[in-house]
Amino acid sequence: MPRYAISDIHGCCKTFRYLVEEELRLQPQDHLYLLGDYIDRGPDSKGVLEYILSLREKGYQVTTLSGNHEDMLLHARDNAAHRMAWLRISGGETLKSFDAESLDGISPRYWDFLEQLELYVALEDYLLVHAGFDFSLQDPFSDRESMLWIRHFEVDVTVLGNRKIVHGHTPTPLSKMEHSLKTEQRPVINIDGGCTYGAGYGYLTALNLDTLQLHRVRNRET
């Protein structure tokens, strides 16, 4: 029963579906962990959310974490200033995918999904999170901001133990990602292949948590 982690899909629904169905050939008994940033930037944010929901409805085991982009959208719903900031980033493309002129046009089905996202998952051998943890704090698991937004952090092995951290949020060239997996110099694995970015990036990746095999698919949206 393989376990896979994917992060930073960013509206790339065709790429996401191909990775899950053709590359991973996901089975209902497998476990898929999604580490956030399903929306914005890419052309089909609604399609990504709908595909995740459809997997669950078909009996697939899918655990979903929040990314900073989902958090921004929730804040945008409730605050005009946050709404303008979100629209400047790429909210317009996301609204377009919902065929909506405003956030009121997004169905409660999707708001319910966003509100139920987790911040991190603690497994026996892994900590899964969107961005990372601030281990300088007495309780790094209470700091919502860091789990969604942090870029650089040092690991406290007394807290981490024998586990590894798998996260996304910071786009990383595929070559650097693969080198990190081979050397394992730090117990931290970044799997954000920058699916919507250009040269050096442009991949959506899935990490097999049991074998550390990295599956990758180039952006297939165009």
mmCIF file of N, CA, C and O in Angstrom, residues 75-127:
data_model
loop_
_atom_site.group_PDB
_atom_site.id
_atom_site.type_symbol
_atom_site.label_atom_id
_atom_site.label_comp_id
_atom_site.label_asym_id
_atom_site.label_seq_id
_atom_site.Cartn_x
_atom_site.Cartn_y
_atom_site.Cartn_z
ATOM 1 N N HIS A 75 -9.087 34.061 3.561
ATOM 2 C CA HIS A 75 -9.021 35.434 4.067
ATOM 3 C C HIS A 75 -9.669 36.407 3.078
ATOM 4 O O HIS A 75 -10.318 37.376 3.485
ATOM 5 N N ALA A 76 -9.494 36.160 1.793
ATOM 6 C CA ALA A 76 -10.072 37.038 0.773
ATOM 7 C C ALA A 76 -11.589 37.045 0.839
ATOM 8 O O ALA A 76 -12.232 38.071 0.565
ATOM 9 N N ARG A 77 -12.167 35.935 1.197
ATOM 10 C CA ARG A 77 -13.627 35.852 1.298
ATOM 11 C C ARG A 77 -14.161 36.794 2.367
ATOM 12 O O ARG A 77 -15.267 37.356 2.231
ATOM 13 N N ASP A 78 -13.374 37.004 3.420
ATOM 14 C CA ASP A 78 -13.866 37.726 4.592
ATOM 15 C C ASP A 78 -13.309 39.137 4.736
ATOM 16 O O ASP A 78 -13.707 39.857 5.656
ATOM 17 N N ASN A 79 -12.388 39.525 3.848
ATOM 18 C CA ASN A 79 -11.727 40.813 4.043
ATOM 19 C C ASN A 79 -11.405 41.430 2.688
ATOM 20 O O ASN A 79 -10.728 40.812 1.863
ATOM 21 N N ALA A 80 -11.863 42.664 2.466
ATOM 22 C CA ALA A 80 -11.701 43.318 1.165
ATOM 23 C C ALA A 80 -10.229 43.548 0.821
ATOM 24 O O ALA A 80 -9.827 43.390 -0.332
ATOM 25 N N ALA A 81 -9.411 43.924 1.811
ATOM 26 C CA ALA A 81 -7.994 44.169 1.549
ATOM 27 C C ALA A 81 -7.295 42.871 1.139
ATOM 28 O O ALA A 81 -6.490 42.844 0.198
ATOM 29 N N HIS A 82 -7.610 41.793 1.831
ATOM 30 C CA HIS A 82 -7.036 40.489 1.465
ATOM 31 C C HIS A 82 -7.521 40.065 0.079
ATOM 32 O O HIS A 82 -6.785 39.420 -0.676
ATOM 33 N N ARG A 83 -8.761 40.442 -0.239
ATOM 34 C CA ARG A 83 -9.325 40.065 -1.545
ATOM 35 C C ARG A 83 -8.528 40.720 -2.670
ATOM 36 O O ARG A 83 -8.206 40.077 -3.671
ATOM 37 N N MET A 84 -8.197 41.984 -2.494
ATOM 38 C CA MET A 84 -7.431 42.683 -3.521
ATOM 39 C C MET A 84 -6.032 42.088 -3.665
ATOM 40 O O MET A 84 -5.524 41.933 -4.777
ATOM 41 N N ALA A 85 -5.421 41.730 -2.540
ATOM 42 C CA ALA A 85 -4.080 41.131 -2.592
ATOM 43 C C ALA A 85 -4.123 39.780 -3.301
ATOM 44 O O ALA A 85 -3.250 39.466 -4.124
ATOM 45 N N TRP A 86 -5.147 38.992 -3.009
ATOM 46 C CA TRP A 86 -5.278 37.678 -3.648
ATOM 47 C C TRP A 86 -5.509 37.821 -5.150
ATOM 48 O O TRP A 86 -4.923 37.095 -5.944
ATOM 49 N N LEU A 87 -6.331 38.778 -5.541
ATOM 50 C CA LEU A 87 -6.602 38.991 -6.957
ATOM 51 C C LEU A 87 -5.337 39.426 -7.703
ATOM 52 O O LEU A 87 -5.132 39.057 -8.855
ATOM 53 N N ARG A 88 -4.490 40.197 -7.037
ATOM 54 C CA ARG A 88 -3.250 40.639 -7.677
ATOM 55 C C ARG A 88 -2.312 39.453 -7.920
ATOM 56 O O ARG A 88 -1.570 39.437 -8.899
ATOM 57 N N ILE A 89 -2.326 38.478 -7.035
ATOM 58 C CA ILE A 89 -1.426 37.331 -7.173
ATOM 59 C C ILE A 89 -1.835 36.477 -8.362
ATOM 60 O O ILE A 89 -1.046 36.211 -9.253
ATOM 61 N N SER A 90 -3.057 35.988 -8.373
ATOM 62 C CA SER A 90 -3.565 35.225 -9.515
ATOM 63 C C SER A 90 -5.000 34.792 -9.275
ATOM 64 O O SER A 90 -5.472 33.823 -9.856
ATOM 65 N N GLY A 91 -5.666 35.514 -8.409
ATOM 66 C CA GLY A 91 -7.043 35.162 -8.087
ATOM 67 C C GLY A 91 -7.984 35.259 -9.266
ATOM 68 O O GLY A 91 -8.967 34.519 -9.345
ATOM 69 N N GLY A 92 -7.690 36.165 -10.189
ATOM 70 C CA GLY A 92 -8.554 36.316 -11.358
ATOM 71 C C GLY A 92 -8.623 35.040 -12.172
ATOM 72 O O GLY A 92 -9.695 34.638 -12.651
ATOM 73 N N GLU A 93 -7.495 34.369 -12.329
ATOM 74 C CA GLU A 93 -7.446 33.105 -13.071
ATOM 75 C C GLU A 93 -8.254 32.028 -12.343
ATOM 76 O O GLU A 93 -8.926 31.200 -12.970
ATOM 77 N N THR A 94 -8.175 32.058 -11.026
ATOM 78 C CA THR A 94 -8.932 31.083 -10.238
ATOM 79 C C THR A 94 -10.427 31.323 -10.369
ATOM 80 O O THR A 94 -11.206 30.377 -10.567
ATOM 81 N N LEU A 95 -10.858 32.572 -10.263
ATOM 82 C CA LEU A 95 -12.279 32.900 -10.434
ATOM 83 C C LEU A 95 -12.757 32.475 -11.817
ATOM 84 O O LEU A 95 -13.868 31.950 -11.977
ATOM 85 N N LYS A 96 -11.929 32.694 -12.817
ATOM 86 C CA LYS A 96 -12.285 32.311 -14.178
ATOM 87 C C LYS A 96 -12.546 30.818 -14.280
ATOM 88 O O LYS A 96 -13.463 30.369 -14.982
ATOM 89 N N SER A 97 -11.761 30.016 -13.573
ATOM 90 C CA SER A 97 -11.945 28.564 -13.627
ATOM 91 C C SER A 97 -13.275 28.151 -13.009
ATOM 92 O O SER A 97 -13.845 27.116 -13.363
ATOM 93 N N PHE A 98 -13.781 28.962 -12.086
ATOM 94 C CA PHE A 98 -15.088 28.702 -11.477
ATOM 95 C C PHE A 98 -16.219 29.349 -12.272
ATOM 96 O O PHE A 98 -17.384 29.250 -11.872
ATOM 97 N N ASP A 99 -15.855 30.026 -13.365
ATOM 98 C CA ASP A 99 -16.835 30.772 -14.146
ATOM 99 C C ASP A 99 -17.602 31.729 -13.246
ATOM 100 O O ASP A 99 -18.830 31.840 -13.313
ATOM 101 N N ALA A 100 -16.855 32.424 -12.372
ATOM 102 C CA ALA A 100 -17.451 33.318 -11.372
ATOM 103 C C ALA A 100 -16.859 34.711 -11.497
ATOM 104 O O ALA A 100 -15.668 34.877 -11.785
ATOM 105 N N GLU A 101 -17.694 35.712 -11.285
ATOM 106 C CA GLU A 101 -17.231 37.100 -11.312
ATOM 107 C C GLU A 101 -16.751 37.556 -9.943
ATOM 108 O O GLU A 101 -16.024 38.535 -9.825
ATOM 109 N N SER A 102 -17.193 36.870 -8.902
ATOM 110 C CA SER A 102 -16.781 37.199 -7.545
ATOM 111 C C SER A 102 -16.724 35.919 -6.726
ATOM 112 O O SER A 102 -17.136 34.844 -7.181
ATOM 113 N N LEU A 103 -16.243 36.032 -5.497
ATOM 114 C CA LEU A 103 -16.138 34.856 -4.639
ATOM 115 C C LEU A 103 -17.493 34.277 -4.275
ATOM 116 O O LEU A 103 -17.596 33.100 -3.920
ATOM 117 N N ASP A 104 -18.538 35.090 -4.389
ATOM 118 C CA ASP A 104 -19.888 34.593 -4.126
ATOM 119 C C ASP A 104 -20.293 33.518 -5.133
ATOM 120 O O ASP A 104 -21.217 32.729 -4.867
ATOM 121 N N GLY A 105 -19.607 33.473 -6.265
ATOM 122 C CA GLY A 105 -19.947 32.497 -7.289
ATOM 123 C C GLY A 105 -19.309 31.140 -7.092
ATOM 124 O O GLY A 105 -19.526 30.224 -7.886
ATOM 125 N N ILE A 106 -18.518 30.995 -6.023
ATOM 126 C CA ILE A 106 -17.896 29.705 -5.713
ATOM 127 C C ILE A 106 -18.842 28.899 -4.835
ATOM 128 O O ILE A 106 -19.302 29.375 -3.802
ATOM 129 N N SER A 107 -19.128 27.688 -5.235
ATOM 130 C CA SER A 107 -20.092 26.829 -4.547
ATOM 131 C C SER A 107 -19.649 26.509 -3.116
ATOM 132 O O SER A 107 -18.451 26.357 -2.853
ATOM 133 N N PRO A 108 -20.610 26.380 -2.182
ATOM 134 C CA PRO A 108 -20.282 25.968 -0.808
ATOM 135 C C PRO A 108 -19.507 24.657 -0.739
ATOM 136 O O PRO A 108 -18.748 24.434 0.206
ATOM 137 N N ARG A 109 -19.672 23.802 -1.730
ATOM 138 C CA ARG A 109 -18.938 22.526 -1.782
ATOM 139 C C ARG A 109 -17.433 22.763 -1.675
ATOM 140 O O ARG A 109 -16.727 22.021 -0.972
ATOM 141 N N TYR A 110 -16.941 23.779 -2.347
ATOM 142 C CA TYR A 110 -15.508 24.051 -2.358
ATOM 143 C C TYR A 110 -15.072 24.808 -1.106
ATOM 144 O O TYR A 110 -13.966 24.579 -0.592
ATOM 145 N N TRP A 111 -15.925 25.691 -0.615
ATOM 146 C CA TRP A 111 -15.606 26.376 0.645
ATOM 147 C C TRP A 111 -15.506 25.361 1.774
ATOM 148 O O TRP A 111 -14.615 25.453 2.634
ATOM 149 N N ASP A 112 -16.406 24.392 1.802
ATOM 150 C CA ASP A 112 -16.356 23.352 2.841
ATOM 151 C C ASP A 112 -15.027 22.597 2.771
ATOM 152 O O ASP A 112 -14.410 22.304 3.803
ATOM 153 N N PHE A 113 -14.598 22.286 1.562
ATOM 154 C CA PHE A 113 -13.319 21.587 1.381
ATOM 155 C C PHE A 113 -12.173 22.427 1.949
ATOM 156 O O PHE A 113 -11.319 21.922 2.694
ATOM 157 N N LEU A 114 -12.139 23.711 1.602
ATOM 158 C CA LEU A 114 -11.056 24.586 2.044
ATOM 159 C C LEU A 114 -11.031 24.739 3.561
ATOM 160 O O LEU A 114 -9.960 24.781 4.177
ATOM 161 N N GLU A 115 -12.204 24.822 4.170
ATOM 162 C CA GLU A 115 -12.274 25.028 5.614
ATOM 163 C C GLU A 115 -11.845 23.802 6.407
ATOM 164 O O GLU A 115 -11.502 23.908 7.583
ATOM 165 N N GLN A 116 -11.854 22.637 5.782
ATOM 166 C CA GLN A 116 -11.529 21.397 6.488
ATOM 167 C C GLN A 116 -10.085 20.951 6.279
ATOM 168 O O GLN A 116 -9.684 19.895 6.769
ATOM 169 N N LEU A 117 -9.283 21.738 5.584
ATOM 170 C CA LEU A 117 -7.892 21.356 5.333
ATOM 171 C C LEU A 117 -7.082 21.348 6.624
ATOM 172 O O LEU A 117 -7.261 22.200 7.492
ATOM 173 N N GLU A 118 -6.179 20.386 6.735
ATOM 174 C CA GLU A 118 -5.300 20.285 7.901
ATOM 175 C C GLU A 118 -4.027 21.104 7.676
ATOM 176 O O GLU A 118 -3.685 21.441 6.538
ATOM 177 N N LEU A 119 -3.321 21.398 8.758
ATOM 178 C CA LEU A 119 -2.079 22.155 8.650
ATOM 179 C C LEU A 119 -0.855 21.255 8.520
ATOM 180 O O LEU A 119 0.119 21.611 7.856
ATOM 181 N N TYR A 120 -0.881 20.106 9.167
ATOM 182 C CA TYR A 120 0.231 19.165 9.048
ATOM 183 C C TYR A 120 -0.266 17.778 9.425
ATOM 184 O O TYR A 120 -1.339 17.613 10.021
ATOM 185 N N VAL A 121 0.521 16.784 9.051
ATOM 186 C CA VAL A 121 0.238 15.405 9.433
ATOM 187 C C VAL A 121 1.508 14.829 10.048
ATOM 188 O O VAL A 121 2.600 14.951 9.479
ATOM 189 N N ALA A 122 1.370 14.216 11.207
ATOM 190 C CA ALA A 122 2.486 13.554 11.873
ATOM 191 C C ALA A 122 2.331 12.047 11.715
ATOM 192 O O ALA A 122 1.379 11.459 12.236
ATOM 193 N N LEU A 123 3.236 11.442 10.958
ATOM 194 C CA LEU A 123 3.280 10.001 10.806
ATOM 195 C C LEU A 123 4.438 9.453 11.637
ATOM 196 O O LEU A 123 5.257 10.218 12.153
ATOM 197 N N GLU A 124 4.523 8.164 11.738
ATOM 198 C CA GLU A 124 5.604 7.564 12.517
ATOM 199 C C GLU A 124 6.971 7.900 11.931
ATOM 200 O O GLU A 124 7.950 8.079 12.659
ATOM 201 N N ASP A 125 7.032 8.040 10.609
ATOM 202 C CA ASP A 125 8.315 8.265 9.943
ATOM 203 C C ASP A 125 8.413 9.611 9.216
ATOM 204 O O ASP A 125 9.468 9.933 8.664
ATOM 205 N N TYR A 126 7.347 10.384 9.205
ATOM 206 C CA TYR A 126 7.355 11.662 8.488
ATOM 207 C C TYR A 126 6.532 12.724 9.201
ATOM 208 O O TYR A 126 5.540 12.402 9.875
ATOM 209 N N LEU A 127 6.931 13.974 8.997
ATOM 210 C CA LEU A 127 6.073 15.127 9.239
ATOM 211 C C LEU A 127 5.782 15.727 7.870
ATOM 212 O O LEU A 127 6.715 16.054 7.123
#
